[in-house]
Amino acid sequence: MKKEVSKKTSKHVYFFGGNKADGDSKMKNLLGGKGANLAEMVNIGIPVPPGFTITTEVCTLYNAEGEQKVIELIKKEVEDNLHKVEKEAGAYFGDSQNPLLLSVRSGARASMPGMMDTVLNLGLNEATVAGLIKKSGDERFVWDSYRRFIQMYGDVVLGMKPASKEDIDPFEEIMEHLKSEKGIESDKDLTTKDLKTLVTRFKKAVKESTGHDFPEDPWAQLWGSVMAVFNSWSNDRAVYYRKMHDIPDEWGTAVNVQAMVYGNMGDNSATGVAFTRDAATGENIFVGEYLINAQGEDVVAGIRTPQQITIEGSHRWAKLSNISEEERAAKYPSLEETMPKAYKQLFDYQKKLEHHYRDMQDLEFTIQDGRLWILQTRNGKRTGAAMVKIAMDMMRQKKISQKDALLRIEPNKLDELLHPVFDADALSKAKVISKGLPASPGAATGQIVFFAEDAEAMKAQGKDVILVRIETSPEDLRGMNVARGILTARGGMTSHAAVVARGMGKCCVSGAGSIVIDYKNRTMTANNKKYKQGDFISLNGSTGEVYEGRVLTKDPELSGDFGELMKLAEKFTRMHVRTNADNPKDSRIAREFGAKGIGLTRTEHMFFEGDRIKVMREMILASDEKGRRKALDKLLPFQREDFEGIFEAMHDLPVTVRLLDPPLHEFVPQEPKNQKEMAEEMGITVEQVKEKVAELHELNPMLGHRGCRLGNTYPEISEMQTRAIIEAALNLKAKGIKTYPEIMIPLIGTLKELRYQEDIVRNTAEKIFAERNDRIAYMVGTMIEVPRAALTADLMAESAEFFSFGTNDLTQMTFGYSRDDSPKFLPIYLEKGLLKHDPFQILDREGVGQLVEMGVKKGRQTKKNLKVGICGEHGGEPNSIEFCHLVGMDYVSCSPYRVPIARLAAAQAAIKEKEAKTTKNKK
Ligand code: PEP
Ligand code: MG
């Protein structure tokens, strides 16, 4: 521990450059992902502009103690490292003859693309501008860099941003003004004189806005930028992104200060972004985009149309964009064609990087006057489909092991593959109104919305929305998150919209250039027709097509790689996955996804359909047992038929059926209008209905007359349900279909309660066996969802043949948080950090987990081979599934569409546990 502290305080700045770096890729926690990878690239011989990384610990210190403390602590180290950079770059910071310019970028432990701030071209002032002109011989380039620097610094460090979401950026406004004065359309047409004018006007705007002159001193610029990057760790969008991706606030960001290289030093310079494999489909092809004579931000900003890196990619792009070969070759040639030598190097480096990191890389590069530099590499964000394909391809290529392939898959991301696709028939009839790039695959239908806040508001009303933007920026993240799909008028395959959408697994069409968007009036025009906010459109993210109206969707067919992945999961898993299903359709879907049985059938769901609710109400209204039995006799055939359907769909596999659970008031209407309807239907007075409703009213229904308390007060209900289950199984047996019913008693708190129900079930079953002169095997078990049941699980196991943890109720009762009322305060608890996660979503290992662990242990003390599973919502959540594995459960049970996710999570839990044991043994 002592060593850790001294390590913490001794070194705060890590150099990288030439062929030697202080850090390496294993130091992500300290250097951030970007810093660690820059160091690693230097160490393996990739050309990286020299620089240094200020550690994440300094950010934490900054957040706690502020700017002055940080400067005091790291000033000397920063100065020493900057000298090293100067030496390596052969240029000097603030030098009027041979100035060194810097970039200052964020870089957290986990990638948070675009969420934090960056300052480029740092070090420029009146003196260094002159020096750089002499050095580069390109006056226009230098003034352009200077105006970009003031603009960026003004925005990031001095906080000069648009006044509202509909307003233009203050610097853009000045620029637009000048352009219209001069009658120029494109930034490219600004002359050196114009750029000088811009610098003067920008500086004036800074003075007016901040009351101070724009800083001339390069050191003041550097410290300002470093602090701004630290600050950006806490900006709204970064905080939101962290919440979305479960990144702790305490991590902090590192700051990377690096010598600038320029892709905008003329036509022998370029800049771009590349992926070692296709991030949308996972195809094993090198893809990317670049721009000649441009800076990095130009490629992602969507202002100019980026060109493809490879010839093959360029041809594909031209076809998708309806561009002829002549036009492509003349206006949009690939890097492979324009700069074959740099291309060849880039191709070799990307191979080397993918090989080294054994994963798909997303890299940024710049070519300055013919010389290639790699600015960044990281594991590329990808769609769910690409994630599966890349992992399986790499495994088949023997680049990674089977276990690694499984561990590479983010279980929740598999969800994307299980989403609906467009119905081919509906699609053939749909009207195409525009076409853009297939930036992120999938099908999406929804109502048009133009702003993130509006998207959130519409989503909150239960509407599906498509976020339509000219281009997106990190400000739009919230809107993108709630949208079904994203459509942009500008931007390529590496635009912000495309990259973020792929990361989120959202359908996205980018660069649909024929669409005209009017933010002020909230309309978009496509194909000569105006569409308003709220109108429906549909997007095909796999082809780039945009359709009018809603297009019907259907369930996906799961591809070969997906099937193989599931087989592989089977090989390593210990736990089985079952499903929670109440009807044959869901049972079949789950079975196709690999469910090994049903872990929970909630029988009450069957009582709401059609005429059954009437009979159910008749039962509830009955004043004595006789009346109840009469109604229950009518329910019996319905229930038996339902069970036959489910058992048949799940033939040869176990099916856990839970006896009636919810409070009876849920079956009677609360609204006067519906009470009147019920009175008419049942031939009684409204008063009588009202009386019964009042009688059933409970102050705390979730802790009231429900679960086994129903069966213990009205044993005839349990009798009827048992009869329906056993008779259904016998009927199927007669047809040669094997069933394994497991009858489950809910909400047990004492052994006596359980025994009482067990007796009813067993006596009824024996009676039926005698009537039929036939029998089947069945089990009687219990849910563990009342803390007392977990505490006395050794006693429960004297009766129960199996346990299933109902962690929804167990969480409710352990925390004392009502399941129904918690939405009133849980979001605030999460916001304030009083809770890290919603315990109804992620099982609380610390508290509820103790009861679960104790329940499993005590149960097995009594019955060594007691079958144990979980059927609360946590059974489909990867982190909770890992916990279930660790405490030794036999299975988890979840909703049908989560079965594949749970299968993978169960396999990962088994692999991780083994790996942890091996490491421990080695130690
Ligand atoms: C539970 O409590 O976890 C459970 C599965 O039962 P229900 O959600 O139906 O109360
Ligand atoms: Mg429950």
JSON list of C-alpha atoms in Angstrom, two decimals, residues 119-272:
[
{"chain": "A", "resi": 119, "resn": "VAL", "atom": "CA", "xyz": [-7.20, 22.36, -28.51]},
{"chain": "A", "resi": 120, "resn": "LEU", "atom": "CA", "xyz": [-5.06, 22.34, -31.66]},
{"chain": "A", "resi": 121, "resn": "ASN", "atom": "CA", "xyz": [-2.37, 24.67, -33.06]},
{"chain": "A", "resi": 122, "resn": "LEU", "atom": "CA", "xyz": [-1.41, 25.80, -29.59]},
{"chain": "A", "resi": 123, "resn": "GLY", "atom": "CA", "xyz": [1.63, 28.07, -29.33]},
{"chain": "A", "resi": 124, "resn": "LEU", "atom": "CA", "xyz": [0.67, 30.51, -32.06]},
{"chain": "A", "resi": 125, "resn": "ASN", "atom": "CA", "xyz": [0.94, 34.24, -31.43]},
{"chain": "A", "resi": 126, "resn": "GLU", "atom": "CA", "xyz": [2.07, 37.27, -33.39]},
{"chain": "A", "resi": 127, "resn": "ALA", "atom": "CA", "xyz": [5.74, 36.26, -33.08]},
{"chain": "A", "resi": 128, "resn": "THR", "atom": "CA", "xyz": [5.46, 32.54, -33.78]},
{"chain": "A", "resi": 129, "resn": "VAL", "atom": "CA", "xyz": [3.12, 33.17, -36.72]},
{"chain": "A", "resi": 130, "resn": "ALA", "atom": "CA", "xyz": [5.95, 35.03, -38.42]},
{"chain": "A", "resi": 131, "resn": "GLY", "atom": "CA", "xyz": [8.40, 32.22, -37.60]},
{"chain": "A", "resi": 132, "resn": "LEU", "atom": "CA", "xyz": [6.09, 29.55, -38.88]},
{"chain": "A", "resi": 133, "resn": "ILE", "atom": "CA", "xyz": [5.53, 31.41, -42.14]},
{"chain": "A", "resi": 134, "resn": "LYS", "atom": "CA", "xyz": [9.26, 31.51, -42.67]},
{"chain": "A", "resi": 135, "resn": "LYS", "atom": "CA", "xyz": [9.60, 27.84, -41.75]},
{"chain": "A", "resi": 136, "resn": "SER", "atom": "CA", "xyz": [6.71, 26.51, -43.80]},
{"chain": "A", "resi": 137, "resn": "GLY", "atom": "CA", "xyz": [6.86, 29.01, -46.62]},
{"chain": "A", "resi": 138, "resn": "ASP", "atom": "CA", "xyz": [3.07, 28.95, -46.65]},
{"chain": "A", "resi": 139, "resn": "GLU", "atom": "CA", "xyz": [1.56, 32.14, -45.36]},
{"chain": "A", "resi": 140, "resn": "ARG", "atom": "CA", "xyz": [-2.06, 31.17, -45.96]},
{"chain": "A", "resi": 141, "resn": "PHE", "atom": "CA", "xyz": [-1.70, 27.90, -44.09]},
{"chain": "A", "resi": 142, "resn": "VAL", "atom": "CA", "xyz": [-0.25, 29.69, -41.06]},
{"chain": "A", "resi": 143, "resn": "TRP", "atom": "CA", "xyz": [-2.98, 32.31, -40.85]},
{"chain": "A", "resi": 144, "resn": "ASP", "atom": "CA", "xyz": [-5.59, 29.62, -41.34]},
{"chain": "A", "resi": 145, "resn": "SER", "atom": "CA", "xyz": [-4.04, 27.68, -38.43]},
{"chain": "A", "resi": 146, "resn": "TYR", "atom": "CA", "xyz": [-4.04, 30.82, -36.30]},
{"chain": "A", "resi": 147, "resn": "ARG", "atom": "CA", "xyz": [-7.70, 31.58, -36.90]},
{"chain": "A", "resi": 148, "resn": "ARG", "atom": "CA", "xyz": [-8.58, 27.93, -36.16]},
{"chain": "A", "resi": 149, "resn": "PHE", "atom": "CA", "xyz": [-6.59, 28.12, -32.93]},
{"chain": "A", "resi": 150, "resn": "ILE", "atom": "CA", "xyz": [-8.33, 31.28, -31.70]},
{"chain": "A", "resi": 151, "resn": "GLN", "atom": "CA", "xyz": [-11.67, 29.77, -32.63]},
{"chain": "A", "resi": 152, "resn": "MET", "atom": "CA", "xyz": [-11.02, 26.52, -30.78]},
{"chain": "A", "resi": 153, "resn": "TYR", "atom": "CA", "xyz": [-9.38, 28.13, -27.77]},
{"chain": "A", "resi": 154, "resn": "GLY", "atom": "CA", "xyz": [-12.20, 30.68, -27.63]},
{"chain": "A", "resi": 155, "resn": "ASP", "atom": "CA", "xyz": [-14.76, 27.89, -27.58]},
{"chain": "A", "resi": 156, "resn": "VAL", "atom": "CA", "xyz": [-13.02, 25.37, -25.33]},
{"chain": "A", "resi": 157, "resn": "VAL", "atom": "CA", "xyz": [-11.01, 27.48, -22.90]},
{"chain": "A", "resi": 158, "resn": "LEU", "atom": "CA", "xyz": [-12.86, 30.79, -22.93]},
{"chain": "A", "resi": 159, "resn": "GLY", "atom": "CA", "xyz": [-16.35, 29.32, -23.22]},
{"chain": "A", "resi": 160, "resn": "MET", "atom": "CA", "xyz": [-17.48, 31.32, -26.28]},
{"chain": "A", "resi": 161, "resn": "LYS", "atom": "CA", "xyz": [-20.30, 29.10, -27.53]},
{"chain": "A", "resi": 162, "resn": "PRO", "atom": "CA", "xyz": [-23.56, 29.66, -29.43]},
{"chain": "A", "resi": 163, "resn": "ALA", "atom": "CA", "xyz": [-26.14, 31.42, -27.24]},
{"chain": "A", "resi": 164, "resn": "SER", "atom": "CA", "xyz": [-28.81, 28.77, -27.86]},
{"chain": "A", "resi": 165, "resn": "LYS", "atom": "CA", "xyz": [-29.25, 25.56, -29.81]},
{"chain": "A", "resi": 166, "resn": "GLU", "atom": "CA", "xyz": [-30.73, 27.42, -32.77]},
{"chain": "A", "resi": 167, "resn": "ASP", "atom": "CA", "xyz": [-27.97, 30.04, -32.80]},
{"chain": "A", "resi": 168, "resn": "ILE", "atom": "CA", "xyz": [-24.80, 29.99, -34.80]},
{"chain": "A", "resi": 169, "resn": "ASP", "atom": "CA", "xyz": [-21.36, 29.70, -33.22]},
{"chain": "A", "resi": 170, "resn": "PRO", "atom": "CA", "xyz": [-20.01, 33.24, -32.53]},
{"chain": "A", "resi": 171, "resn": "PHE", "atom": "CA", "xyz": [-16.84, 32.60, -34.57]},
{"chain": "A", "resi": 172, "resn": "GLU", "atom": "CA", "xyz": [-18.75, 30.96, -37.42]},
{"chain": "A", "resi": 173, "resn": "GLU", "atom": "CA", "xyz": [-20.96, 34.03, -37.47]},
{"chain": "A", "resi": 174, "resn": "ILE", "atom": "CA", "xyz": [-17.98, 36.33, -37.93]},
{"chain": "A", "resi": 175, "resn": "MET", "atom": "CA", "xyz": [-16.70, 34.05, -40.65]},
{"chain": "A", "resi": 176, "resn": "GLU", "atom": "CA", "xyz": [-20.07, 33.91, -42.44]},
{"chain": "A", "resi": 177, "resn": "HIS", "atom": "CA", "xyz": [-20.19, 37.70, -42.27]},
{"chain": "A", "resi": 178, "resn": "LEU", "atom": "CA", "xyz": [-16.82, 38.07, -43.91]},
{"chain": "A", "resi": 179, "resn": "LYS", "atom": "CA", "xyz": [-17.67, 35.50, -46.54]},
{"chain": "A", "resi": 180, "resn": "SER", "atom": "CA", "xyz": [-20.80, 37.35, -47.50]},
{"chain": "A", "resi": 181, "resn": "GLU", "atom": "CA", "xyz": [-18.92, 40.69, -47.51]},
{"chain": "A", "resi": 182, "resn": "LYS", "atom": "CA", "xyz": [-16.48, 39.13, -49.96]},
{"chain": "A", "resi": 183, "resn": "GLY", "atom": "CA", "xyz": [-19.07, 37.14, -51.88]},
{"chain": "A", "resi": 184, "resn": "ILE", "atom": "CA", "xyz": [-17.28, 33.86, -51.17]},
{"chain": "A", "resi": 185, "resn": "GLU", "atom": "CA", "xyz": [-19.00, 30.51, -50.60]},
{"chain": "A", "resi": 186, "resn": "SER", "atom": "CA", "xyz": [-16.35, 28.12, -49.37]},
{"chain": "A", "resi": 187, "resn": "ASP", "atom": "CA", "xyz": [-13.80, 28.53, -46.55]},
{"chain": "A", "resi": 188, "resn": "LYS", "atom": "CA", "xyz": [-11.21, 27.40, -49.06]},
{"chain": "A", "resi": 189, "resn": "ASP", "atom": "CA", "xyz": [-11.67, 30.62, -51.02]},
{"chain": "A", "resi": 190, "resn": "LEU", "atom": "CA", "xyz": [-10.66, 32.86, -48.13]},
{"chain": "A", "resi": 191, "resn": "THR", "atom": "CA", "xyz": [-7.41, 34.63, -49.03]},
{"chain": "A", "resi": 192, "resn": "THR", "atom": "CA", "xyz": [-4.47, 35.19, -46.67]},
{"chain": "A", "resi": 193, "resn": "LYS", "atom": "CA", "xyz": [-5.68, 38.74, -46.23]},
{"chain": "A", "resi": 194, "resn": "ASP", "atom": "CA", "xyz": [-9.16, 37.50, -45.36]},
{"chain": "A", "resi": 195, "resn": "LEU", "atom": "CA", "xyz": [-7.71, 35.12, -42.79]},
{"chain": "A", "resi": 196, "resn": "LYS", "atom": "CA", "xyz": [-5.72, 37.97, -41.22]},
{"chain": "A", "resi": 197, "resn": "THR", "atom": "CA", "xyz": [-8.90, 40.01, -41.04]},
{"chain": "A", "resi": 198, "resn": "LEU", "atom": "CA", "xyz": [-10.59, 37.05, -39.38]},
{"chain": "A", "resi": 199, "resn": "VAL", "atom": "CA", "xyz": [-7.83, 36.80, -36.76]},
{"chain": "A", "resi": 200, "resn": "THR", "atom": "CA", "xyz": [-8.26, 40.49, -35.94]},
{"chain": "A", "resi": 201, "resn": "ARG", "atom": "CA", "xyz": [-12.04, 40.17, -35.70]},
{"chain": "A", "resi": 202, "resn": "PHE", "atom": "CA", "xyz": [-11.84, 36.98, -33.66]},
{"chain": "A", "resi": 203, "resn": "LYS", "atom": "CA", "xyz": [-9.50, 38.62, -31.18]},
{"chain": "A", "resi": 204, "resn": "LYS", "atom": "CA", "xyz": [-11.82, 41.61, -30.92]},
{"chain": "A", "resi": 205, "resn": "ALA", "atom": "CA", "xyz": [-14.72, 39.28, -30.20]},
{"chain": "A", "resi": 206, "resn": "VAL", "atom": "CA", "xyz": [-12.66, 37.59, -27.49]},
{"chain": "A", "resi": 207, "resn": "LYS", "atom": "CA", "xyz": [-11.89, 40.90, -25.85]},
{"chain": "A", "resi": 208, "resn": "GLU", "atom": "CA", "xyz": [-15.54, 41.94, -26.00]},
{"chain": "A", "resi": 209, "resn": "SER", "atom": "CA", "xyz": [-16.76, 38.66, -24.63]},
{"chain": "A", "resi": 210, "resn": "THR", "atom": "CA", "xyz": [-14.18, 38.02, -21.90]},
{"chain": "A", "resi": 211, "resn": "GLY", "atom": "CA", "xyz": [-12.85, 41.49, -21.13]},
{"chain": "A", "resi": 212, "resn": "HIS", "atom": "CA", "xyz": [-9.29, 40.25, -21.72]},
{"chain": "A", "resi": 213, "resn": "ASP", "atom": "CA", "xyz": [-6.93, 40.10, -24.66]},
{"chain": "A", "resi": 214, "resn": "PHE", "atom": "CA", "xyz": [-6.45, 36.75, -26.32]},
{"chain": "A", "resi": 215, "resn": "PRO", "atom": "CA", "xyz": [-3.40, 35.23, -24.53]},
{"chain": "A", "resi": 216, "resn": "GLU", "atom": "CA", "xyz": [-0.11, 35.74, -26.37]},
{"chain": "A", "resi": 217, "resn": "ASP", "atom": "CA", "xyz": [2.05, 33.78, -23.94]},
{"chain": "A", "resi": 218, "resn": "PRO", "atom": "CA", "xyz": [2.31, 30.16, -25.14]},
{"chain": "A", "resi": 219, "resn": "TRP", "atom": "CA", "xyz": [2.67, 28.90, -21.57]},
{"chain": "A", "resi": 220, "resn": "ALA", "atom": "CA", "xyz": [-0.52, 30.66, -20.53]},
{"chain": "A", "resi": 221, "resn": "GLN", "atom": "CA", "xyz": [-2.17, 29.05, -23.56]},
{"chain": "A", "resi": 222, "resn": "LEU", "atom": "CA", "xyz": [-0.86, 25.63, -22.57]},
{"chain": "A", "resi": 223, "resn": "TRP", "atom": "CA", "xyz": [-2.01, 25.77, -18.95]},
{"chain": "A", "resi": 224, "resn": "GLY", "atom": "CA", "xyz": [-5.36, 27.19, -20.02]},
{"chain": "A", "resi": 225, "resn": "SER", "atom": "CA", "xyz": [-5.87, 24.29, -22.39]},
{"chain": "A", "resi": 226, "resn": "VAL", "atom": "CA", "xyz": [-4.74, 21.60, -19.94]},
{"chain": "A", "resi": 227, "resn": "MET", "atom": "CA", "xyz": [-7.20, 22.90, -17.35]},
{"chain": "A", "resi": 228, "resn": "ALA", "atom": "CA", "xyz": [-9.96, 23.14, -19.93]},
{"chain": "A", "resi": 229, "resn": "VAL", "atom": "CA", "xyz": [-9.46, 19.48, -20.80]},
{"chain": "A", "resi": 230, "resn": "PHE", "atom": "CA", "xyz": [-9.65, 18.55, -17.10]},
{"chain": "A", "resi": 231, "resn": "ASN", "atom": "CA", "xyz": [-12.81, 20.65, -16.85]},
{"chain": "A", "resi": 232, "resn": "SER", "atom": "CA", "xyz": [-14.34, 18.91, -19.81]},
{"chain": "A", "resi": 233, "resn": "TRP", "atom": "CA", "xyz": [-14.33, 15.66, -17.81]},
{"chain": "A", "resi": 234, "resn": "SER", "atom": "CA", "xyz": [-17.25, 17.21, -15.92]},
{"chain": "A", "resi": 235, "resn": "ASN", "atom": "CA", "xyz": [-19.21, 18.76, -18.80]},
{"chain": "A", "resi": 236, "resn": "ASP", "atom": "CA", "xyz": [-22.82, 17.65, -19.26]},
{"chain": "A", "resi": 237, "resn": "ARG", "atom": "CA", "xyz": [-22.28, 15.40, -22.23]},
{"chain": "A", "resi": 238, "resn": "ALA", "atom": "CA", "xyz": [-19.28, 13.63, -20.67]},
{"chain": "A", "resi": 239, "resn": "VAL", "atom": "CA", "xyz": [-21.24, 13.04, -17.47]},
{"chain": "A", "resi": 240, "resn": "TYR", "atom": "CA", "xyz": [-24.17, 11.73, -19.49]},
{"chain": "A", "resi": 241, "resn": "TYR", "atom": "CA", "xyz": [-21.93, 9.46, -21.58]},
{"chain": "A", "resi": 242, "resn": "ARG", "atom": "CA", "xyz": [-20.36, 8.02, -18.45]},
{"chain": "A", "resi": 243, "resn": "LYS", "atom": "CA", "xyz": [-23.76, 7.29, -16.99]},
{"chain": "A", "resi": 244, "resn": "MET", "atom": "CA", "xyz": [-24.78, 5.56, -20.20]},
{"chain": "A", "resi": 245, "resn": "HIS", "atom": "CA", "xyz": [-21.64, 3.45, -20.30]},
{"chain": "A", "resi": 246, "resn": "ASP", "atom": "CA", "xyz": [-21.23, 2.94, -16.60]},
{"chain": "A", "resi": 247, "resn": "ILE", "atom": "CA", "xyz": [-17.88, 4.73, -16.38]},
{"chain": "A", "resi": 248, "resn": "PRO", "atom": "CA", "xyz": [-17.08, 5.92, -12.84]},
{"chain": "A", "resi": 249, "resn": "ASP", "atom": "CA", "xyz": [-16.75, 9.67, -12.27]},
{"chain": "A", "resi": 250, "resn": "GLU", "atom": "CA", "xyz": [-13.62, 9.10, -10.17]},
{"chain": "A", "resi": 251, "resn": "TRP", "atom": "CA", "xyz": [-11.52, 7.86, -13.08]},
{"chain": "A", "resi": 252, "resn": "GLY", "atom": "CA", "xyz": [-10.69, 11.28, -14.52]},
{"chain": "A", "resi": 253, "resn": "THR", "atom": "CA", "xyz": [-9.08, 11.97, -17.87]},
{"chain": "A", "resi": 254, "resn": "ALA", "atom": "CA", "xyz": [-5.42, 12.13, -18.82]},
{"chain": "A", "resi": 255, "resn": "VAL", "atom": "CA", "xyz": [-4.20, 14.99, -21.01]},
{"chain": "A", "resi": 256, "resn": "ASN", "atom": "CA", "xyz": [-2.04, 14.32, -24.04]},
{"chain": "A", "resi": 257, "resn": "VAL", "atom": "CA", "xyz": [0.16, 17.17, -25.19]},
{"chain": "A", "resi": 258, "resn": "GLN", "atom": "CA", "xyz": [1.70, 16.40, -28.55]},
{"chain": "A", "resi": 259, "resn": "ALA", "atom": "CA", "xyz": [3.67, 18.11, -31.33]},
{"chain": "A", "resi": 260, "resn": "MET", "atom": "CA", "xyz": [1.32, 19.19, -34.10]},
{"chain": "A", "resi": 261, "resn": "VAL", "atom": "CA", "xyz": [1.64, 17.68, -37.52]},
{"chain": "A", "resi": 262, "resn": "TYR", "atom": "CA", "xyz": [-0.30, 19.18, -40.38]},
{"chain": "A", "resi": 263, "resn": "GLY", "atom": "CA", "xyz": [-2.50, 17.60, -42.95]},
{"chain": "A", "resi": 264, "resn": "ASN", "atom": "CA", "xyz": [-3.30, 21.01, -44.33]},
{"chain": "A", "resi": 265, "resn": "MET", "atom": "CA", "xyz": [0.17, 21.99, -45.55]},
{"chain": "A", "resi": 266, "resn": "GLY", "atom": "CA", "xyz": [-0.80, 21.79, -49.21]},
{"chain": "A", "resi": 267, "resn": "ASP", "atom": "CA", "xyz": [-1.72, 19.04, -51.66]},
{"chain": "A", "resi": 268, "resn": "ASN", "atom": "CA", "xyz": [1.02, 16.69, -50.50]},
{"chain": "A", "resi": 269, "resn": "SER", "atom": "CA", "xyz": [-0.63, 16.61, -47.08]},
{"chain": "A", "resi": 270, "resn": "ALA", "atom": "CA", "xyz": [-3.76, 14.86, -45.91]},
{"chain": "A", "resi": 271, "resn": "THR", "atom": "CA", "xyz": [-5.55, 13.62, -42.85]},
{"chain": "A", "resi": 272, "resn": "GLY", "atom": "CA", "xyz": [-7.92, 10.76, -42.20]}
]
